[in-house]
XYZ file of N, CA and C in Angstrom:
720
model
N 47.958 10.158 -1.753
C 47.220 9.223 -3.408
C 45.792 10.042 -4.059
N 45.302 11.050 -2.714
C 44.582 11.762 -3.228
C 44.368 13.009 -3.352
N 43.846 14.161 -4.348
C 43.395 14.855 -3.935
C 42.949 16.043 -2.567
N 43.490 17.430 -2.041
C 42.580 17.854 -1.084
C 41.761 18.919 -1.848
N 40.508 18.971 -1.416
C 39.498 19.298 -1.504
C 39.036 21.221 -1.528
N 40.519 21.160 -2.608
C 40.699 22.987 -3.184
C 39.090 23.460 -3.460
N 38.737 24.507 -3.819
C 37.785 25.298 -4.459
C 38.198 25.171 -4.999
N 36.879 25.887 -6.313
C 37.609 27.233 -7.074
C 38.103 25.762 -7.582
N 38.349 26.314 -9.621
C 39.422 25.552 -10.616
C 40.999 25.279 -10.354
N 41.592 24.412 -10.659
C 43.223 25.379 -10.731
C 43.451 26.018 -11.011
N 42.797 26.346 -12.349
C 43.591 27.092 -13.012
C 43.609 28.868 -12.050
N 42.299 28.598 -11.565
C 41.946 30.204 -11.414
C 43.067 30.353 -10.072
N 43.018 28.926 -9.215
C 43.848 28.867 -8.194
C 45.104 29.441 -8.361
N 45.770 29.517 -9.251
C 46.742 30.166 -10.038
C 46.971 30.997 -9.920
N 46.286 32.311 -10.972
C 46.080 33.087 -11.010
C 46.357 33.824 -9.834
N 45.390 33.748 -8.469
C 44.869 34.224 -7.637
C 46.209 34.059 -7.402
N 47.228 33.089 -6.613
C 48.902 32.981 -6.206
C 49.357 34.027 -7.107
N 49.765 34.021 -8.244
C 50.129 35.095 -8.857
C 50.109 36.193 -8.848
N 48.723 36.468 -8.174
C 48.430 37.486 -8.275
C 48.678 38.422 -6.698
N 48.608 37.673 -5.657
C 49.734 37.188 -4.435
C 50.732 37.661 -4.683
N 50.921 37.150 -5.604
C 53.168 37.108 -5.230
C 53.227 38.901 -6.136
N 52.611 38.916 -7.343
C 52.793 40.010 -7.976
C 52.335 41.455 -6.952
N 51.085 40.938 -6.578
C 51.343 42.159 -5.803
C 52.183 42.710 -4.296
N 52.764 42.028 -3.758
C 54.013 41.095 -2.405
C 55.110 42.207 -3.639
N 55.202 42.272 -4.429
C 56.998 42.564 -5.162
C 56.009 44.261 -5.359
N 55.296 44.998 -6.232
C 54.591 45.838 -6.647
C 55.097 46.675 -5.624
N 54.708 46.148 -4.187
C 54.872 47.228 -3.058
C 55.996 47.607 -2.393
N 56.694 45.948 -2.634
C 58.395 45.947 -2.380
C 58.905 46.861 -3.425
N 59.160 46.970 -4.426
C 59.375 47.463 -5.099
C 59.277 48.747 -5.355
N 57.829 49.602 -5.347
C 57.138 50.895 -5.362
C 57.550 51.124 -4.855
N 58.236 52.560 -5.243
C 58.199 54.129 -3.651
C 56.878 54.307 -4.187
N 56.051 54.980 -4.771
C 55.475 55.654 -5.547
C 53.969 55.735 -4.274
N 53.887 56.636 -3.392
C 52.644 56.121 -2.258
C 50.891 55.534 -3.728
N 51.265 56.004 -4.895
C 49.747 55.286 -4.680
C 49.758 54.050 -6.227
N 51.225 53.937 -6.458
C 51.568 52.231 -6.580
C 51.077 51.485 -5.119
N 52.578 51.878 -4.003
C 51.672 50.846 -3.114
C 50.462 51.515 -3.129
N 48.789 52.081 -2.843
C 47.814 51.711 -2.542
C 47.443 50.761 -3.503
N 47.508 50.694 -4.782
C 47.137 49.695 -5.813
C 47.885 48.416 -4.915
N 49.274 48.289 -4.353
C 49.762 46.878 -4.709
C 48.163 46.476 -3.221
N 48.497 47.305 -2.321
C 47.611 46.998 -1.265
C 46.487 46.454 -1.289
N 46.083 47.295 -2.367
C 44.434 47.082 -2.831
C 44.106 44.927 -3.558
N 45.303 45.811 -4.585
C 45.540 44.408 -5.348
C 45.891 42.258 -4.314
N 45.889 43.125 -2.866
C 47.140 41.962 -2.233
C 45.859 41.888 -1.757
N 45.127 42.807 -0.885
C 43.682 42.144 0.013
C 42.407 41.810 -0.555
N 41.941 42.150 -2.034
C 41.681 41.153 -2.872
C 42.061 38.848 -2.808
N 43.500 40.049 -3.820
C 44.225 37.862 -3.512
C 44.436 37.760 -2.482
N 44.609 38.253 -1.670
C 44.701 36.798 -0.665
C 43.560 36.866 -0.160
N 42.727 37.264 0.433
C 41.254 37.250 0.443
C 41.092 35.273 -0.259
N 40.740 36.326 -1.400
C 40.500 34.528 -2.598
C 41.459 33.688 -2.524
N 42.516 33.940 -2.035
C 43.891 32.847 -2.064
C 43.410 31.794 -0.915
N 43.433 32.489 -0.175
C 43.495 32.035 1.863
C 41.352 31.182 1.361
N 40.685 31.760 0.711
C 39.743 30.602 0.753
C 39.755 29.689 0.112
N 40.030 29.393 -1.197
C 39.967 28.427 -2.491
C 41.394 27.456 -2.140
N 42.284 28.001 -1.636
C 43.802 26.922 -1.625
C 44.036 27.013 0.264
N 44.789 27.845 0.577
C 45.628 27.810 2.327
C 43.724 27.402 3.387
N 42.502 28.251 3.181
C 42.137 27.538 4.929
C 41.599 25.267 3.637
N 41.332 25.420 2.639
C 41.054 23.873 2.154
C 42.099 22.952 3.047
N 43.448 23.976 2.671
C 44.367 22.850 2.339
C 44.401 22.356 4.731
N 44.565 23.678 4.890
C 44.748 23.593 6.465
C 43.532 22.095 6.642
N 42.377 22.544 6.847
C 41.143 22.242 7.794
C 41.827 20.300 6.576
N 41.789 20.738 5.514
C 42.042 18.802 6.115
C 43.624 18.154 6.589
N 44.581 18.987 6.284
C 45.372 18.354 7.616
C 45.232 18.589 8.870
N 44.086 19.615 9.798
C 43.476 19.430 10.873
C 43.021 18.156 10.929
N 41.810 17.994 9.961
C 41.036 16.742 10.165
C 41.849 14.856 10.367
N 43.049 15.320 8.903
C 43.608 13.652 9.897
C 44.331 14.196 10.293
N 45.041 14.923 11.132
C 44.906 15.157 12.720
C 44.531 14.419 14.017
N 43.008 15.623 13.967
C 42.455 15.097 14.522
C 41.543 13.757 14.909
N 41.316 13.054 14.092
C 40.426 11.834 13.302
C 42.166 10.996 12.968
N 42.795 11.046 14.128
C 44.003 10.385 14.555
C 43.862 8.623 14.986
N 42.941 9.113 15.529
C 42.318 7.523 16.527
C 41.390 7.336 16.075
N 41.114 7.532 14.712
C 40.368 5.777 13.480
C 40.736 6.387 13.055
N 42.358 5.554 13.386
C 42.717 4.854 11.917
C 43.802 3.296 13.852
N 42.938 2.316 12.956
C 42.922 0.848 13.470
C 44.042 0.641 12.592
N 45.262 -0.417 14.115
C 46.081 -0.544 13.086
C 45.981 -2.029 13.073
N 46.537 -2.471 12.367
C 46.398 -3.510 11.457
C 47.767 -4.762 11.541
N 48.188 -5.980 11.252
C 49.456 -6.790 11.632
C 49.506 -6.834 9.574
N 50.874 -6.246 8.721
C 50.388 -5.915 7.468
C 51.238 -7.647 7.029
N 50.115 -7.195 5.643
C 49.776 -9.060 5.294
C 50.909 -9.865 4.498
N 51.566 -10.725 4.722
C 52.811 -11.382 3.868
C 52.431 -10.448 2.397
N 51.901 -10.421 1.634
C 51.776 -9.754 0.159
C 52.547 -8.009 0.868
N 52.117 -7.398 1.041
C 53.100 -6.140 1.607
C 54.499 -6.231 1.931
N 54.376 -6.971 2.644
C 55.790 -7.068 3.467
C 56.273 -7.722 2.240
N 56.444 -8.549 0.556
C 57.367 -9.127 0.277
C 57.224 -7.538 -0.985
N 56.114 -7.059 -1.248
C 55.871 -6.027 -1.727
C 57.146 -5.096 -1.381
N 56.448 -4.855 -0.512
C 57.761 -3.970 0.152
C 59.083 -4.021 0.518
N 59.853 -5.450 0.277
C 60.881 -5.976 -0.083
C 61.232 -6.288 -1.293
N 60.522 -6.688 -2.243
C 61.167 -6.113 -3.599
C 61.246 -4.346 -4.298
N 60.600 -3.466 -2.907
C 61.127 -2.708 -3.505
C 61.340 -1.646 -2.437
N 62.245 -2.935 -2.126
C 63.180 -2.599 -1.179
C 63.190 -1.297 -0.315
N 61.289 -0.767 0.446
C 60.829 -0.518 1.001
C 60.586 -0.491 3.030
N 61.104 -0.284 3.849
C 60.715 -0.687 5.036
C 59.375 -0.441 5.375
N 58.680 -0.640 5.613
C 57.615 -0.322 6.273
C 56.677 -0.492 7.887
N 57.386 0.213 8.466
C 57.258 -0.005 9.843
C 55.943 -0.626 10.168
N 54.014 0.293 9.699
C 53.176 0.086 9.860
C 52.067 0.196 8.747
N 50.753 -0.422 9.335
C 49.508 -0.221 7.863
C 48.126 -0.423 9.041
N 47.507 0.797 8.843
C 46.432 1.431 9.224
C 45.898 1.407 8.184
N 44.888 1.085 8.792
C 42.904 1.167 8.024
C 42.533 2.572 8.956
N 41.671 3.474 7.911
C 41.388 4.677 8.151
C 39.480 5.148 8.272
N 38.965 4.755 9.181
C 37.703 4.563 9.023
C 36.695 5.821 9.198
N 37.262 7.287 7.976
C 37.110 8.018 7.960
C 36.882 8.801 6.157
N 38.179 8.372 5.897
C 38.885 8.706 4.749
C 38.805 8.226 3.796
N 38.350 8.879 2.485
C 38.797 8.361 0.876
C 39.894 8.612 0.473
N 40.975 7.640 1.111
C 42.097 8.654 0.749
C 43.685 6.855 0.999
N 44.226 7.598 0.626
C 45.619 7.073 1.835
C 46.740 8.493 1.038
N 47.573 7.412 2.514
C 48.864 8.978 2.912
C 50.329 7.826 3.117
N 51.254 8.749 3.254
C 52.210 7.712 3.905
C 52.507 8.890 5.480
N 52.679 8.016 6.544
C 52.894 8.738 7.491
C 54.380 8.226 8.212
N 55.164 9.252 7.742
C 57.131 8.460 7.653
C 56.582 7.116 7.609
N 57.010 6.644 8.018
C 57.366 4.835 7.511
C 56.485 4.450 7.422
N 55.272 4.863 7.384
C 53.384 3.951 7.804
C 52.492 4.414 6.775
N 52.407 3.259 6.215
C 50.784 3.552 5.299
C 49.545 3.638 6.225
N 48.303 4.298 5.487
C 47.209 4.701 5.886
C 46.663 4.405 5.063
N 45.301 3.924 4.854
C 44.131 3.649 3.404
C 43.265 3.863 4.567
N 41.762 4.758 3.472
C 40.770 4.495 3.904
C 40.183 3.186 4.196
N 39.351 3.241 5.433
C 38.097 1.553 5.159
C 37.689 1.868 3.383
N 36.827 2.817 3.488
C 36.201 2.854 2.152
C 35.851 3.140 0.970
N 37.879 3.603 0.751
C 38.778 3.179 -0.268
C 38.424 1.572 -1.075
N 38.893 0.741 0.453
C 39.572 0.180 0.688
C 38.951 -0.824 0.180
N 37.706 -0.805 0.523
C 36.572 -1.433 0.480
C 35.978 -1.615 -1.402
N 36.708 -0.202 -1.799
C 35.893 -0.867 -2.998
C 36.924 -1.237 -4.957
N 38.236 -1.351 -3.771
C 39.120 -2.507 -4.410
C 39.320 -3.776 -4.337
N 39.422 -4.834 -5.344
C 40.388 -5.822 -5.046
C 42.091 -5.987 -4.991
N 42.799 -6.929 -4.640
C 43.371 -7.411 -3.721
C 44.738 -6.651 -4.637
N 43.931 -6.866 -5.850
C 45.247 -5.670 -6.983
C 45.643 -4.818 -6.964
N 44.223 -4.145 -6.465
C 44.499 -2.416 -6.987
C 44.683 -2.229 -5.498
N 44.473 -2.238 -3.843
C 45.030 -2.213 -3.008
C 46.138 -2.754 -2.588
N 47.068 -3.466 -3.320
C 48.744 -3.746 -3.194
C 49.199 -2.099 -4.972
N 48.600 -2.090 -5.100
C 48.492 -1.237 -6.548
C 48.708 0.480 -5.744
N 47.541 0.116 -5.061
C 47.312 1.898 -3.560
C 49.153 1.769 -3.286
N 49.502 0.283 -2.199
C 50.369 -0.091 -0.893
C 51.607 0.937 -1.695
N 51.814 -0.064 -3.045
C 52.918 0.070 -4.016
C 53.332 1.644 -4.151
N 52.103 2.592 -4.943
C 52.085 4.059 -4.803
C 52.564 4.675 -3.440
N 52.578 4.073 -3.149
C 52.592 4.655 -0.914
C 54.324 4.645 -0.962
N 54.379 3.657 -0.936
C 55.452 2.314 -0.346
C 56.608 4.113 -1.470
N 56.165 3.597 -2.181
C 57.616 4.564 -3.444
C 57.358 6.149 -3.029
N 56.086 6.177 -1.990
C 56.424 7.916 -1.340
C 57.767 7.905 -0.010
N 57.616 6.272 0.370
C 58.465 6.714 1.851
C 59.855 6.181 1.423
N 60.324 5.235 -0.173
C 61.383 5.331 -0.811
C 62.059 6.227 -0.928
N 60.801 7.539 -1.236
C 62.111 8.878 -2.757
C 61.896 9.801 -1.442
N 60.707 9.908 -0.238
C 60.889 11.014 0.440
C 60.759 12.631 -0.316
N 58.868 12.105 -0.959
C 59.237 13.254 -1.725
C 59.333 14.650 -0.881
N 58.083 14.711 0.407
C 58.328 15.923 1.429
C 59.601 16.213 1.730
N 60.809 15.873 1.777
C 62.304 16.614 2.704
C 62.766 16.804 1.200
N 62.430 15.902 0.197
C 63.497 16.548 -0.975
C 63.593 17.943 -1.661
N 61.213 17.490 -1.622
C 60.590 19.231 -2.171
C 61.064 20.872 -0.201
N 60.752 20.590 -0.154
C 61.575 21.162 1.146
C 63.500 21.138 0.851
N 63.724 20.804 1.199
C 65.330 20.682 0.756
C 65.291 21.350 -0.743
N 64.757 21.433 -1.518
C 64.828 22.216 -2.968
C 64.456 23.475 -3.738
N 64.172 24.294 -2.151
C 62.910 25.124 -2.211
C 64.197 25.718 -1.803
N 65.367 24.899 -0.878
C 66.562 26.464 -1.291
C 67.715 25.962 -1.701
N 67.083 25.321 -3.004
C 68.701 25.048 -4.050
C 68.411 26.196 -4.859
N 67.123 26.770 -4.995
C 66.939 27.408 -5.878
C 66.324 28.897 -6.240
N 67.361 29.172 -7.063
C 68.543 30.631 -6.652
C 66.716 30.982 -5.897
N 65.900 31.559 -7.517
C 64.804 32.453 -7.764
C 64.622 32.466 -6.010
N 64.025 31.698 -5.384
C 63.245 31.327 -4.076
C 64.417 32.717 -2.979
N 65.170 33.276 -3.186
C 66.099 33.091 -2.235
C 65.637 34.853 -2.372
N 64.727 35.793 -3.037
C 64.335 36.275 -3.807
C 62.925 37.231 -2.025
N 62.459 35.412 -1.342
C 61.495 36.116 -0.774
C 62.651 37.034 0.392
N 63.466 36.243 0.557
C 64.274 37.208 1.520
C 64.329 38.364 1.435
N 63.452 38.885 0.862
C 64.204 40.539 0.465
C 62.914 40.967 1.378
N 61.543 39.954 0.655
C 60.656 40.053 1.315
C 59.937 40.658 2.706
N 60.988 39.852 3.716
C 60.987 40.350 4.824
C 61.118 41.366 5.486
N 60.298 42.243 5.372
C 60.762 43.866 5.700
C 59.927 44.310 5.524
N 58.627 43.287 4.623
C 57.080 43.647 4.707
C 56.028 43.951 5.935
N 54.653 43.993 5.784
C 54.381 43.516 6.441
C 54.529 42.535 7.306
N 53.856 41.424 8.315
C 54.064 40.322 8.220
C 52.652 39.747 7.764
N 51.787 40.059 7.652
C 50.612 39.617 6.798
C 50.824 39.381 5.731
N 51.704 40.281 4.617
C 51.992 40.641 3.211
C 53.184 39.280 3.275
N 53.929 39.190 3.744
C 55.109 38.593 3.761
C 54.920 37.515 4.085
N 54.016 36.683 5.023
C 53.762 35.574 5.554
C 52.522 34.871 3.845
N 51.513 35.483 3.525
C 50.847 35.127 3.158
C 51.761 34.948 1.318
N 52.571 35.914 1.310
C 53.698 36.001 -0.515
C 54.062 34.963 0.144
N 54.345 34.658 0.912
C 54.995 34.065 0.356
C 55.224 32.420 0.151
N 54.011 32.663 1.441
C 52.404 30.528 1.107
C 52.423 30.516 -0.239
N 52.234 31.696 -1.300
C 51.084 31.069 -2.695
C 52.159 31.253 -3.610
N 53.640 31.778 -2.898
C 55.010 30.902 -3.859
C 55.709 30.141 -3.557
N 55.393 29.678 -2.597
C 56.338 28.440 -2.271
C 54.958 27.690 -2.880
N 54.009 27.538 -3.401
C 52.842 25.954 -3.285
C 52.829 26.845 -4.419
N 52.739 26.963 -5.641
C 53.223 27.691 -6.853
C 54.660 26.985 -7.293
N 55.153 27.020 -6.953
C 56.909 26.343 -6.458
C 57.174 25.451 -6.242
N 56.217 24.561 -5.628
C 56.469 22.892 -5.509
C 55.471 22.609 -6.183
N 54.265 22.846 -6.700
C 53.659 22.331 -7.542
C 54.043 20.915 -8.787
N 55.152 21.448 -9.381
C 55.496 20.818 -10.754
C 56.984 19.437 -9.320
N 56.869 20.196 -8.383
C 57.529 18.783 -8.658
C 56.656 17.536 -7.285
N 55.905 18.267 -6.840
C 54.362 16.674 -5.946
C 53.610 16.181 -7.577
N 53.564 16.866 -8.756
C 53.204 16.180 -9.737
C 53.771 15.315 -10.137
N 55.714 15.887 -10.055
C 56.379 14.712 -10.609
C 56.702 13.390 -10.163
N 56.393 13.605 -8.224
C 56.611 12.794 -7.746
C 55.113 11.598 -7.665
N 54.339 12.473 -7.519
C 53.464 11.336 -7.605
C 53.043 10.247 -9.286
N 53.265 10.866 -10.175
C 53.870 10.241 -11.317
C 54.989 9.295 -11.733
N 56.493 9.312 -10.832
C 56.790 8.301 -9.841
C 56.768 7.753 -8.905
N 55.166 7.910 -8.225
C 54.966 6.567 -7.955
C 54.127 5.545 -7.812
N 53.308 6.096 -9.217
C 52.535 6.030 -10.480
C 52.968 4.432 -11.138
N 54.168 5.158 -11.478
C 55.291 4.095 -12.381
C 55.463 3.104 -11.220
N 56.232 3.261 -10.278
C 56.220 2.493 -9.631
C 55.613 1.423 -9.157
N 54.601 1.907 -8.827
C 53.231 0.609 -9.222
C 52.677 0.046 -9.800
N 52.958 0.514 -11.217
C 53.016 0.267 -12.275
C 53.855 -1.080 -12.363
N 55.549 -0.883 -12.334
C 56.505 -1.302 -12.408
C 56.212 -2.920 -11.969
N 55.765 -2.720 -10.361
C 55.860 -3.757 -9.499
C 54.725 -4.222 -8.781
N 53.531 -3.602 -9.320
C 52.183 -4.641 -9.549
C 51.242 -4.495 -10.765
N 51.248 -4.046 -11.764
C 50.974 -3.410 -13.181
C 49.828 -2.748 -13.455
N 50.327 -2.580 -14.660
C 49.707 -1.331 -15.426
C 47.971 -1.169 -14.969
N 47.429 -2.000 -15.496
C 45.964 -2.419 -15.220
C 45.236 -2.106 -14.024
N 46.428 -2.388 -12.679
C 45.504 -2.746 -11.533
C 45.746 -1.500 -10.734
N 46.647 -0.468 -10.884
C 46.763 1.228 -10.416
C 45.832 2.156 -10.767
N 45.657 1.498 -12.834
C 45.349 2.412 -13.397
C 43.904 2.357 -12.862
N 43.429 1.573 -13.026
C 41.766 0.933 -11.964
C 41.737 1.388 -10.867
N 42.855 0.859 -9.768
C 42.756 1.802 -8.684
C 42.865 4.266 -8.483
N 43.474 4.410 -9.476
C 43.105 5.933 -9.327
C 41.902 6.026 -10.331
N 41.102 5.368 -10.819
C 39.677 5.623 -11.282
C 38.387 5.246 -10.401
N 39.384 4.486 -9.230
C 38.311 4.141 -7.682
C 38.357 4.595 -7.187
N 39.973 6.060 -7.167
C 39.901 7.061 -5.783
C 39.037 8.494 -6.983
N 38.412 8.344 -7.958
C 38.156 9.315 -8.616
C 36.201 8.920 -8.203
N 35.457 9.647 -6.805
C 34.041 9.364 -7.185
C 33.483 9.929 -7.689
N 33.543 11.309 -7.916
C 33.122 12.571 -9.577
C 34.099 12.013 -10.408
N 33.295 11.893 -11.392
C 34.040 11.221 -12.593
C 34.414 12.747 -13.244
N 33.636 13.563 -12.946
C 33.832 14.767 -13.760
C 35.257 15.552 -13.035
N 35.425 14.907 -12.150
C 37.022 15.456 -11.972
C 38.579 14.585 -11.973
N 37.846 13.332 -12.808
C 39.233 12.629 -14.347
C 40.035 13.575 -14.384
N 39.706 14.933 -14.795
C 40.803 16.090 -15.560
C 41.208 17.023 -14.555
N 40.825 17.438 -13.744
C 40.736 17.937 -12.534
C 42.186 18.133 -11.664
N 43.296 19.357 -11.846
C 44.634 18.666 -11.191
C 43.919 19.373 -9.596
N 45.824 19.515 -9.230
C 45.240 20.393 -7.109
C 47.136 20.529 -7.415
N 47.413 21.428 -6.986
C 48.445 21.640 -6.037
C 49.819 20.716 -5.979
N 48.812 19.279 -5.495
C 49.639 18.123 -4.775
C 49.271 16.821 -6.047
N 48.392 17.048 -6.595
C 47.892 15.896 -7.410
C 48.132 16.528 -9.152
N 49.112 16.057 -9.608
C 47.709 15.928 -11.195
C 46.320 15.031 -11.654
N 45.732 15.041 -13.135
C 44.930 14.867 -12.981
C 44.525 13.285 -13.448
N 43.563 12.800 -13.045
C 43.952 11.503 -13.130
C 44.357 10.553 -14.295
N 42.960 12.101 -15.399
C 43.492 11.020 -16.409
C 44.889 11.345 -17.035
N 45.815 12.341 -17.026
C 46.959 12.535 -16.867
C 48.185 11.392 -16.550
N 47.605 10.952 -15.418
C 48.309 10.060 -14.542
C 48.184 8.271 -15.210
N 47.239 8.761 -15.419
C 46.711 7.542 -16.234
C 47.390 6.741 -17.562
N 47.740 8.494 -18.634
C 47.622 7.921 -19.811
C 49.823 8.161 -19.387
N 49.796 8.807 -19.009
C 51.351 8.391 -18.075
C 52.139 6.999 -17.942
N 50.947 6.182 -17.104
C 51.230 5.235 -17.115
C 51.216 4.437 -18.354
N 49.912 4.780 -19.789
C 49.665 4.172 -20.566
C 50.819 3.367 -21.922
N 51.440 4.813 -21.262
C 53.170 5.385 -22.307
C 54.535 4.058 -21.589
N 54.375 3.133 -20.001
C 55.317 2.516 -20.123
C 55.324 1.321 -21.065
N 56.273 1.031 -21.167
C 56.796 -0.045 -22.023
C 56.433 -1.476 -20.766
């Protein structure tokens, strides 16, 4: 539901990722020693920046979630949530309250909401957040995104990189795939917002999204996983 703590601006991270992919491509296609040297220099500079601004924060976020799994307090699923899941034709397995994270996410067919976030929401806004996560369970975006990367012909070009040095191949492929799946991440977030608006109400999901932005200056800030909150709200307002 919320963003990962990436560093730097989104546009800057996209440029750095593009430079990583470009340097790997140039290293592969050029045989001239000078061009290979220049490609290596560009790769190591851009790869270090990409690691610091994107990969490391993303991995740390996943590690925090994994290591803090003991902080999840599983609660009986309220009748309102059961009814909402039934209307959305989604089966929810468990509902958990995370004692430290200010976010909401799904884990399989379970939903986990941060206590700090929940404390800021009223009942309707909480249901809107849950409806958003139920949409993710129903649409299974992670599974679809993973499968879709194999269906896009251009992704096959990565195969030609397997003869490259391991570090260059790994970081180049990661940068390539993150850029590739960003539009799909945005699409599923917007669809989940639409589902929440449909089943709970536009105003409730809009106010819930605003509650996610502790720092109001970040309302216009997109990420690789989420479009900017302002864009999401405008998308909801356009619904009939």
